[in-house]
Coordinates of C-alpha atoms in Angstrom, one line a residue:
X1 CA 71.5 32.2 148.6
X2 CA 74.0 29.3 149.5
X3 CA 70.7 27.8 151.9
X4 CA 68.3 28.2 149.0
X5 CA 71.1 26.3 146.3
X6 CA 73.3 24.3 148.1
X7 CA 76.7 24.9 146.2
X8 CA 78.6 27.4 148.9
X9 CA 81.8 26.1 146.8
X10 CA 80.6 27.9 143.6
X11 CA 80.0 31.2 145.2
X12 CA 83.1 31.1 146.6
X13 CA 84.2 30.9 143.2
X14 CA 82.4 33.5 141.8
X15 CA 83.5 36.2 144.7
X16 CA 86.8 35.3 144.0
X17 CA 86.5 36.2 139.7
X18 CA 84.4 39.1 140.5
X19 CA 87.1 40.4 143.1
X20 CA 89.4 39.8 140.6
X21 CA 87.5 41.6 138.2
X22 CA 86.8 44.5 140.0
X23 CA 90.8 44.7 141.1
X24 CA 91.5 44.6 138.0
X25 CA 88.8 47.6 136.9
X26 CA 90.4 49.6 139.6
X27 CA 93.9 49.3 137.9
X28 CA 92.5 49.9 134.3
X29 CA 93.0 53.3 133.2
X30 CA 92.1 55.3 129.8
X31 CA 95.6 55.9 128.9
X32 CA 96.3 51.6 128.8
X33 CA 94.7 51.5 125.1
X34 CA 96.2 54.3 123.8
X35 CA 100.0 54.7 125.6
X36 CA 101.3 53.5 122.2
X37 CA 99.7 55.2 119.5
X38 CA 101.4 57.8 117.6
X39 CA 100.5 61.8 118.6
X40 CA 97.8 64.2 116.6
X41 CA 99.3 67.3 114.9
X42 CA 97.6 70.5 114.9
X43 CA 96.7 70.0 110.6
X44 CA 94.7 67.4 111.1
X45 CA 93.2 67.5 114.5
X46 CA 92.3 71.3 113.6
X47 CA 88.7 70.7 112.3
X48 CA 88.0 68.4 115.8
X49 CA 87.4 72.0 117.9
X50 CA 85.5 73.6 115.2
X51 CA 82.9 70.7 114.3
X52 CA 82.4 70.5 118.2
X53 CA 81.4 74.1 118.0
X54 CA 79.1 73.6 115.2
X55 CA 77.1 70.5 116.2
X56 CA 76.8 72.7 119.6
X57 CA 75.1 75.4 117.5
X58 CA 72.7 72.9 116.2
X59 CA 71.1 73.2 120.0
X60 CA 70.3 76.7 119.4
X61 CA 66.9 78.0 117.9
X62 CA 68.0 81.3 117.0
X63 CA 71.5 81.4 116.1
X64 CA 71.5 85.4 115.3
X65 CA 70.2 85.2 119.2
X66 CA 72.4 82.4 121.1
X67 CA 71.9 81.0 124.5
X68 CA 74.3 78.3 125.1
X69 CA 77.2 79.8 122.9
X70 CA 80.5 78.4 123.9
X71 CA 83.6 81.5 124.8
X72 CA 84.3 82.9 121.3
X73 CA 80.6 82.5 119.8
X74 CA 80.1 79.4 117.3
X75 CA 82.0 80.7 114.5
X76 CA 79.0 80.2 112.5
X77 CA 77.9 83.0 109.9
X78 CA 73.8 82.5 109.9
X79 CA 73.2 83.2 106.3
X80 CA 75.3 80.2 105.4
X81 CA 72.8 77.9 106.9
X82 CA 71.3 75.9 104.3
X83 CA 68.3 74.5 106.0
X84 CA 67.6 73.2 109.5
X85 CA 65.2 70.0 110.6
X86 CA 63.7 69.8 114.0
X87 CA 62.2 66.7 116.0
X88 CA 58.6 67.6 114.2
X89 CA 60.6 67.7 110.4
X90 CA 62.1 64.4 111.3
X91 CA 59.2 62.7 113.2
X92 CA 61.5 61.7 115.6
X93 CA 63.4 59.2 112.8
X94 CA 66.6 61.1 114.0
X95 CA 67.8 63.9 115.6
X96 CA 68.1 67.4 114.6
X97 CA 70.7 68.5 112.2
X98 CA 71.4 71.2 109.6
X99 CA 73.6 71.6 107.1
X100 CA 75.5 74.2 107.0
X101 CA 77.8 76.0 104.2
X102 CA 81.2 76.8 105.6
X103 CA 82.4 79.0 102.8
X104 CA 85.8 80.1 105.2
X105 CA 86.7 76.9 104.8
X106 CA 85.5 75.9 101.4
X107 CA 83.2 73.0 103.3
X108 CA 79.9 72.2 102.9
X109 CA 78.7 70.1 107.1
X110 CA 75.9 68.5 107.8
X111 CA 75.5 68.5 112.0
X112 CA 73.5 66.1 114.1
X113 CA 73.2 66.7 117.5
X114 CA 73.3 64.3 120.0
X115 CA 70.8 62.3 122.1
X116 CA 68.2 64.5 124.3
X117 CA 67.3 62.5 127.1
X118 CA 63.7 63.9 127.6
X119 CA 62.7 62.2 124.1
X120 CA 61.5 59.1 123.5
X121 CA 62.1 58.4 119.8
X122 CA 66.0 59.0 120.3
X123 CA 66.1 55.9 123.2
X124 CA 64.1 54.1 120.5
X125 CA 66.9 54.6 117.3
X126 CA 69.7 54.3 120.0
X127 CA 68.0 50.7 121.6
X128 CA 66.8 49.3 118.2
X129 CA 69.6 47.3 117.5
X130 CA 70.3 43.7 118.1
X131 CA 73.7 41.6 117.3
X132 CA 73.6 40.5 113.5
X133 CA 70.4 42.1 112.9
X134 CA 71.4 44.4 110.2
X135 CA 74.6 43.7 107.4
X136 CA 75.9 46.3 105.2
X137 CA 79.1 46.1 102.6
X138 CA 80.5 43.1 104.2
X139 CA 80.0 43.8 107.9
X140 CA 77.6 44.5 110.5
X141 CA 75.8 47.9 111.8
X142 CA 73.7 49.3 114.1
X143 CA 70.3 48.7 112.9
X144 CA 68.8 51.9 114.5
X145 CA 71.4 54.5 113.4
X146 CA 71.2 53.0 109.8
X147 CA 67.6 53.6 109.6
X148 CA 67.9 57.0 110.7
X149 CA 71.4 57.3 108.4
X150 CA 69.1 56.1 105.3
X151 CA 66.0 58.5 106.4
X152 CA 68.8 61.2 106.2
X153 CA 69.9 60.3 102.8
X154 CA 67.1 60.2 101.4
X155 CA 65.8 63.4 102.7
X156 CA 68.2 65.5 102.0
X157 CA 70.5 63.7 99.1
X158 CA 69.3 66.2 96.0
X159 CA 69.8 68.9 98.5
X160 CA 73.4 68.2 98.9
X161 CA 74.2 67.0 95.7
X162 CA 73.0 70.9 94.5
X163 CA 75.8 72.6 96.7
X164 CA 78.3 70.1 95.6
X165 CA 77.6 70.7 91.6
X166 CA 77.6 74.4 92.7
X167 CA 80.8 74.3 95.0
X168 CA 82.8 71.8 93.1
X169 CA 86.3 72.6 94.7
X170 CA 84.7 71.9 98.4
X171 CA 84.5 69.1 100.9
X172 CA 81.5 67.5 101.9
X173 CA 82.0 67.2 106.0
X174 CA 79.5 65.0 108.5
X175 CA 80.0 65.5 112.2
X176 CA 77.8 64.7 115.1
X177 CA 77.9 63.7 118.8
X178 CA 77.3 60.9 120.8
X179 CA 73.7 59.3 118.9
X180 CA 74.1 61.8 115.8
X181 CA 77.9 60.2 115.6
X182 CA 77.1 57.1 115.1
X183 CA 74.5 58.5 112.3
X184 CA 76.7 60.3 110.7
X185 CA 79.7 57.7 110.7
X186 CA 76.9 55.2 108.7
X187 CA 75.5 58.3 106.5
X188 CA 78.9 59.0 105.4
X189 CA 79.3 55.1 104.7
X190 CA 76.0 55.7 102.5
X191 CA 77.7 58.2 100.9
X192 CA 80.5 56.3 99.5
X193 CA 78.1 53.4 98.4
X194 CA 75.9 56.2 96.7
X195 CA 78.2 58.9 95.2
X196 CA 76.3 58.6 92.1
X197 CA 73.4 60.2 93.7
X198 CA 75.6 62.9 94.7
X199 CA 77.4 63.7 91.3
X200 CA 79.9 61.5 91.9
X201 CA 82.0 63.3 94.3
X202 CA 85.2 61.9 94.9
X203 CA 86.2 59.7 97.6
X204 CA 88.9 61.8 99.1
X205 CA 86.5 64.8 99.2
X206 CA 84.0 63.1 101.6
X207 CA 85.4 63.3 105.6
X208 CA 83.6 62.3 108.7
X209 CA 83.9 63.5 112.4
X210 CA 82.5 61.4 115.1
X211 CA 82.5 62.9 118.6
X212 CA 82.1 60.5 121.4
X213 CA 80.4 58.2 118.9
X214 CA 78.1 54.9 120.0
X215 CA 79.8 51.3 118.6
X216 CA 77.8 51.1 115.7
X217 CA 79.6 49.3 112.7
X218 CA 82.0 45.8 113.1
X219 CA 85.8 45.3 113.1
X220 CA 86.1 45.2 109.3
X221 CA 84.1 48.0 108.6
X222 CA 85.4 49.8 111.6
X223 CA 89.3 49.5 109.9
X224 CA 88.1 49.8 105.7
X225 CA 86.8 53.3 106.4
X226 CA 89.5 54.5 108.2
X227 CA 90.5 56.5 105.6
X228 CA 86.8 58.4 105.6
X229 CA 86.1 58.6 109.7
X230 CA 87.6 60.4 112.7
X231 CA 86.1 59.0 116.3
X232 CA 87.4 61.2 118.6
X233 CA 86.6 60.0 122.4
X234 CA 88.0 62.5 125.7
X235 CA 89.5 60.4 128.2
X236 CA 87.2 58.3 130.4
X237 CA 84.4 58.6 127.6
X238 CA 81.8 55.4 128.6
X239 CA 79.9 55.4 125.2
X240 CA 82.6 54.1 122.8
X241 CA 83.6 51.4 125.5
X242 CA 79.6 50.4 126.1
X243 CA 80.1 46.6 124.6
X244 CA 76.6 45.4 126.2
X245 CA 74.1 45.1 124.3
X246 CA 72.1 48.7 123.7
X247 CA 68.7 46.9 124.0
X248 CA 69.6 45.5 127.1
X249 CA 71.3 48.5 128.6
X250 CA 68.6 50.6 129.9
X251 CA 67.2 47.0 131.5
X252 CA 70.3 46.4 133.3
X253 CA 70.1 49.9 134.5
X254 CA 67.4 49.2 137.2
X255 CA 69.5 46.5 138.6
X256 CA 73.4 47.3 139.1
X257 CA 74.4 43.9 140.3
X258 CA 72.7 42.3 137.2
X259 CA 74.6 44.9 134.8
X260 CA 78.0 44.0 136.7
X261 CA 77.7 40.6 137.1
X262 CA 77.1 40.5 133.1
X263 CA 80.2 42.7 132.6
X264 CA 82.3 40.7 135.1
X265 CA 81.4 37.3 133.5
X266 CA 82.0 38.9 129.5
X267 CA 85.3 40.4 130.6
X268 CA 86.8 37.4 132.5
X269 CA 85.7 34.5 130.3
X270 CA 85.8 36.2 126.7
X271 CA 88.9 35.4 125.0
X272 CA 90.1 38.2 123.1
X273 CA 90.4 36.2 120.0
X274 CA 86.9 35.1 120.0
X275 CA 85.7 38.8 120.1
X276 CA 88.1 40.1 117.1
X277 CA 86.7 36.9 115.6
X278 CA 82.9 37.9 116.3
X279 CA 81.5 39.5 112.8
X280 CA 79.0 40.7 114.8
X281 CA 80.4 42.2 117.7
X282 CA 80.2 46.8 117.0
X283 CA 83.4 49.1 117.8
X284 CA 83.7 52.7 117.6
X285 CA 84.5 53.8 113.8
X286 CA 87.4 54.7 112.0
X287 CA 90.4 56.5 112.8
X288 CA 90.6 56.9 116.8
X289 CA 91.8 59.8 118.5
X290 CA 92.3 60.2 122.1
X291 CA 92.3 63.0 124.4
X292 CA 94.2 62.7 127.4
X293 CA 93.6 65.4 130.2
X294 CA 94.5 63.3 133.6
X295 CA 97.1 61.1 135.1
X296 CA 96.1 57.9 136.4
X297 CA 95.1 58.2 140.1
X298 CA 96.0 61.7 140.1
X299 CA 93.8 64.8 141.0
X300 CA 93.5 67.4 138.6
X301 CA 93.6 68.0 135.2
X302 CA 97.6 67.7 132.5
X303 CA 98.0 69.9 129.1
X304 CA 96.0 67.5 126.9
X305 CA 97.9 65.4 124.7
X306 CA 96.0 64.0 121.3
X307 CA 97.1 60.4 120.3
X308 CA 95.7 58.8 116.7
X309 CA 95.9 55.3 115.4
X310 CA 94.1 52.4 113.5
X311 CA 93.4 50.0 115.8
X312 CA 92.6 46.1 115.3
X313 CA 92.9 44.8 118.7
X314 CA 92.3 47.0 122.2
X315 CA 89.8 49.7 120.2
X316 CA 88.0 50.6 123.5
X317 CA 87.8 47.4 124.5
X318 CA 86.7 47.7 128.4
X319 CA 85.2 50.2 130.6
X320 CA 86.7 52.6 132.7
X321 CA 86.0 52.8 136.3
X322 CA 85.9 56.7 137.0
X323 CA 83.9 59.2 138.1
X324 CA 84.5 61.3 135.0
X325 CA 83.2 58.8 132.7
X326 CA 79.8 60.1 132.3
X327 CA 81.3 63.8 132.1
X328 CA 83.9 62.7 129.1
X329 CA 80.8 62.3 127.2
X330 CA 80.0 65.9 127.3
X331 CA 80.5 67.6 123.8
X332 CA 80.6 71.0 126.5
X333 CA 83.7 69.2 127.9
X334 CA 84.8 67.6 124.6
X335 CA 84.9 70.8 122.6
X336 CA 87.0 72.8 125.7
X337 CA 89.6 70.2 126.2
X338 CA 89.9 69.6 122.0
X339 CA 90.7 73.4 121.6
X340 CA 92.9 73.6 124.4
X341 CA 95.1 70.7 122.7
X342 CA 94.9 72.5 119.7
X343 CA 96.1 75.6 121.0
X344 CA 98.7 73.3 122.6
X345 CA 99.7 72.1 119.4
X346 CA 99.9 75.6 117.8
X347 CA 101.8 77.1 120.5
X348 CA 104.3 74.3 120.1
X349 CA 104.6 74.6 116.0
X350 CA 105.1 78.6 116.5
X351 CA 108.0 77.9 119.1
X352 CA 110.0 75.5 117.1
X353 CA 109.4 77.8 114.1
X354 CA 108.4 75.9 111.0
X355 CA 108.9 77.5 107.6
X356 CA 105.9 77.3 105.1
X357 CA 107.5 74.8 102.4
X358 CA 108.9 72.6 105.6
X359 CA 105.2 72.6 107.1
X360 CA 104.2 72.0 103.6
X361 CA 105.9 68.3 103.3
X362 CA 105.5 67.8 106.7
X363 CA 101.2 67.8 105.7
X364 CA 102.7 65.3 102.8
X365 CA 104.7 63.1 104.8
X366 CA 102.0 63.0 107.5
X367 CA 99.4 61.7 104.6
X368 CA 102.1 59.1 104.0
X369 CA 101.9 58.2 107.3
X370 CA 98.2 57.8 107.8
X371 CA 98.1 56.2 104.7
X372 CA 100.8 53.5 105.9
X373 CA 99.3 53.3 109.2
X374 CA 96.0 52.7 107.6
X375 CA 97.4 49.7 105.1
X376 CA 99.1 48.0 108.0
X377 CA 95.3 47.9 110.2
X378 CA 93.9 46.0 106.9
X379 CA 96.9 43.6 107.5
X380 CA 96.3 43.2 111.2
X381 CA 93.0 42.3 110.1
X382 CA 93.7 39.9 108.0
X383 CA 96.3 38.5 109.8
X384 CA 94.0 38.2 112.6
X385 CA 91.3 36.4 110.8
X386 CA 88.6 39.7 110.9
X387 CA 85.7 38.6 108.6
X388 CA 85.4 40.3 105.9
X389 CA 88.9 42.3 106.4
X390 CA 90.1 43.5 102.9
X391 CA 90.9 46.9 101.5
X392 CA 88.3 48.8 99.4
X393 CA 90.2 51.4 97.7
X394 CA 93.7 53.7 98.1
X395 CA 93.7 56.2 101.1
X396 CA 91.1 58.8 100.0
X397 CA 90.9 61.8 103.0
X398 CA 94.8 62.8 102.6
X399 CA 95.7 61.9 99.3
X400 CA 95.1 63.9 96.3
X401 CA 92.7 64.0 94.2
X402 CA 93.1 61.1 91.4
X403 CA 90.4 59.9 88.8
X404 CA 91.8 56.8 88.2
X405 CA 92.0 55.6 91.5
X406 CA 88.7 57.2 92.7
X407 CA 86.8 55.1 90.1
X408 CA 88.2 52.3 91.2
X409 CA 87.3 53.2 94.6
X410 CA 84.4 51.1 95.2
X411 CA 85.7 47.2 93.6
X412 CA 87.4 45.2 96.3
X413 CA 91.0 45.2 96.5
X414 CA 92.8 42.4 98.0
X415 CA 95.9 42.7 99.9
X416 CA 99.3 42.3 98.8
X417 CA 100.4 39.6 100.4
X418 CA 97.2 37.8 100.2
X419 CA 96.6 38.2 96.5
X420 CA 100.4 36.8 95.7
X421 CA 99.2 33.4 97.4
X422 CA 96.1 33.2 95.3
X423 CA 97.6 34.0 92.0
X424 CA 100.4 31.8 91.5
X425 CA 102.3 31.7 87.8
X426 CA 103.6 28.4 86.0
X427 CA 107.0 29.2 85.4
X428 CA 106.7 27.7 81.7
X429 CA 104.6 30.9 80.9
X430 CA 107.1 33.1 83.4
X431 CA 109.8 32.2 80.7
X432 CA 107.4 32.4 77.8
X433 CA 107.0 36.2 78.6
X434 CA 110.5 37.0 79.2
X435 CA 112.6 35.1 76.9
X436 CA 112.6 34.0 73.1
X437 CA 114.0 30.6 71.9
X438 CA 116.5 31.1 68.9
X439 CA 116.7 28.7 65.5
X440 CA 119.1 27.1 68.0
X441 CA 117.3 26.3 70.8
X442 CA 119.2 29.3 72.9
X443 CA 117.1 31.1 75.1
X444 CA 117.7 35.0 74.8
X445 CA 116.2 37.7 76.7
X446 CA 113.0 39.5 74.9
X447 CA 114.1 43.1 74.2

């Protein structure tokens, strides 16, 4: 190359950033973005194990007769399924799914499954998407999964909105893997914007769980609906961390030095302020949990541990260099190690022996928690400069049901310290409001 160009000097250059690329790769580990984020409790990492087990049934053609059922069965009752779409139903606009009534737990799920390698039309939702194609309330999205979130709305939005006016005490519950994550983290952000053509259901009724979800919405968005989705990602997991370009992916895959050269040169000379900056640039939705099975450059797999947080900056930021990162993917894999934290988790509650009203304010105090963790992300944000960072409405997952805030769920509401420098008071009409102004001339407090 240096006989056919001349310039020697710059590829000595560019061996020596893509050596210190690479070194640096080799010291990056999974547990660097999350070592500092606060640890999932059994209550509300609970449903993770059970929606993987679901969306797994979603594969089956026969649930009375399963093939592939995970140790334990699916937990699924088969009269409870609503109604069930296959590639022909959907004409390959999105994957399969079904909704499912979960009665034992007072839930009514709709389950996408994820992509299926040996079809076509899933490459083309996952690959139809380019940067700033495609804004929604403020932000950017994946142009793909939104077409096939809409197609899903449409289709089946009078058949959910039936069960919910017939089951009015229970949740409505979206969960999907991998492709069907990221459309179900954009149908459940249809939702919201549309709750009048479900009966207006309430915000706080309406949860999401993405499993091993593709970056599909942008920082802002990723932050505001915090409150409504949970991306949960196991370990090394390569599809929340994928920040090329999906069109370009499968390109890049014929040509490894190409699709590492690109990665080198994005990693080294992107500053991270210019990509929290970037209103186009997708992350992984939501709420993040992260399930850590393995030590850094050890053999062999640790008790998982489950850590949760909204992040601004470092949400999955890089790849990871390891031969489990196409096997973190699995929802086989995800769903094992999920209910082996879980039982983790229980084991640990039953030994330090928690009374019922004490685990009772502990599910309070943890809501109080989220909800303070989720307030401070929106500041980050804003502190940060995120376009289009501002909070849309109170916590609604964890928090009670309440009419007066749900209605005003959907107007923008600016942060507290940014609305106090935009609304500034004359202090003549300060004192009007607080004091009166005797016959002489005394100023007296206003009872």
């Amino acid at each position: 190359m240096s006989s056919c160009c001349g310039l020697p000097f710059l590829e000595c250059v560019y061996c020596l950033v893509c050596g210190r690329w690479v070194w640096k790769k080799l010291l990056y580990t999974a547990g660097n973005e999350s070592k500092n984020w606060g640890t999932a409790t059994a209550a509300e990492f609970e449903p993770v194990p059970r929606m993987c087990r679901y969306i797994l049934a979603v594969y089956e053609e026969d649930l009375r007769n399963p093939i592939w059922a995970p140790p334990g069965g699916y937990g699924m009752n088969p009269d409870w399924v609503v109604l069930r779409r296959s590639y022909e139903e959907t004409q390959g606009r999105v994957s399969p799914y079904l909704i499912y009534l979960d009665q034992d737990n007072a839930d009514i799920v709709l389950l996408i499954r994820g992509l299926n390698l040996a079809k076509e039309s899933d490459y083309l939702v996952l690959l139809d998407n380019k940067l700033g194609q495609t804004k929604f309330d403020g932000g950017y999205v994946h142009n793909g999964l939104l077409r096939a979130a809409q197609w899903v709305f449409d289709a089946e939005s009078e058949i959910l909105r039936e069960l919910i006016e017939r089951h009015p005490s229970y949740t409505l519950t979206f969960a999907g893997h991998s492709l069907g994550a990221g459309a179900v983290a954009l149908l459940a952000m249809l939702v919201i914007q549309n709750r009048g053509h479900l009966g207006n259901i309430e915000r706080n009724r309406i949860r999401c769980f993405a499993i091993a979800p593709a970056r599909c919405v942008s920082l802002n968005l990723a932050v505001r609906y915090a409150d409504i989705i949970n991306s949960v990602a196991l370990q090394d997991d390569f599809l929340p961390r994928t920040t090329t370009a999906l069109e370009n992916l499968v390109n890049f895959l014929f040509c490894l030095p190409c699709l590492l050269c690109i990665l080198c040169l994005k990693d080294t000379c992107t500053l991270d302020e210019k990509r929290l900056q970037d209103p186009r640039r997708l992350y992984a939705p939501g709420r993040l949990y992260h399930i850590i099975v393995r030590k850094p450059f050890r053999f062999g797999t640790i008790p998982p541990k489950v850590r949760t947080a909204v992040p601004v900056d470092g949400r999955f930021e890089h790849l990871v260099l390891s031969c489990n990162f196409f096997s973190d993917h699995s929802i086989i894999w995800i769903e094992r190690e999920s209910q082996r934290a879980l039982d983790l988790m229980m084991e640990t509650e039953r030994i330090m022996e928690i009374p019922a009203q004490q685990r009772m304010e502990r599910q309070v105090s943890l809501a109080r928690e989220h909800s303070e963790e989720y307030k401070a992300a929106l500041q980050r944000a804003v502190a940060l400069d995120v376009p289009e960072a501002y909070s849309p409405s109170s916590y609604g997952t964890f928090d009670e049901i309440n009419e007066e805030g749900d209605n005003c769920s959907s107007s923008r509401t600016e942060l507290p310290f940014v609305s106090s420098k935009r609304r500034k008071e004359n202090w003549d009409d300060l004192a009007g409001r607080l004091f009166d102004i005797d016959e002489s001339g005394q100023m007296e407090l206003k009872k």
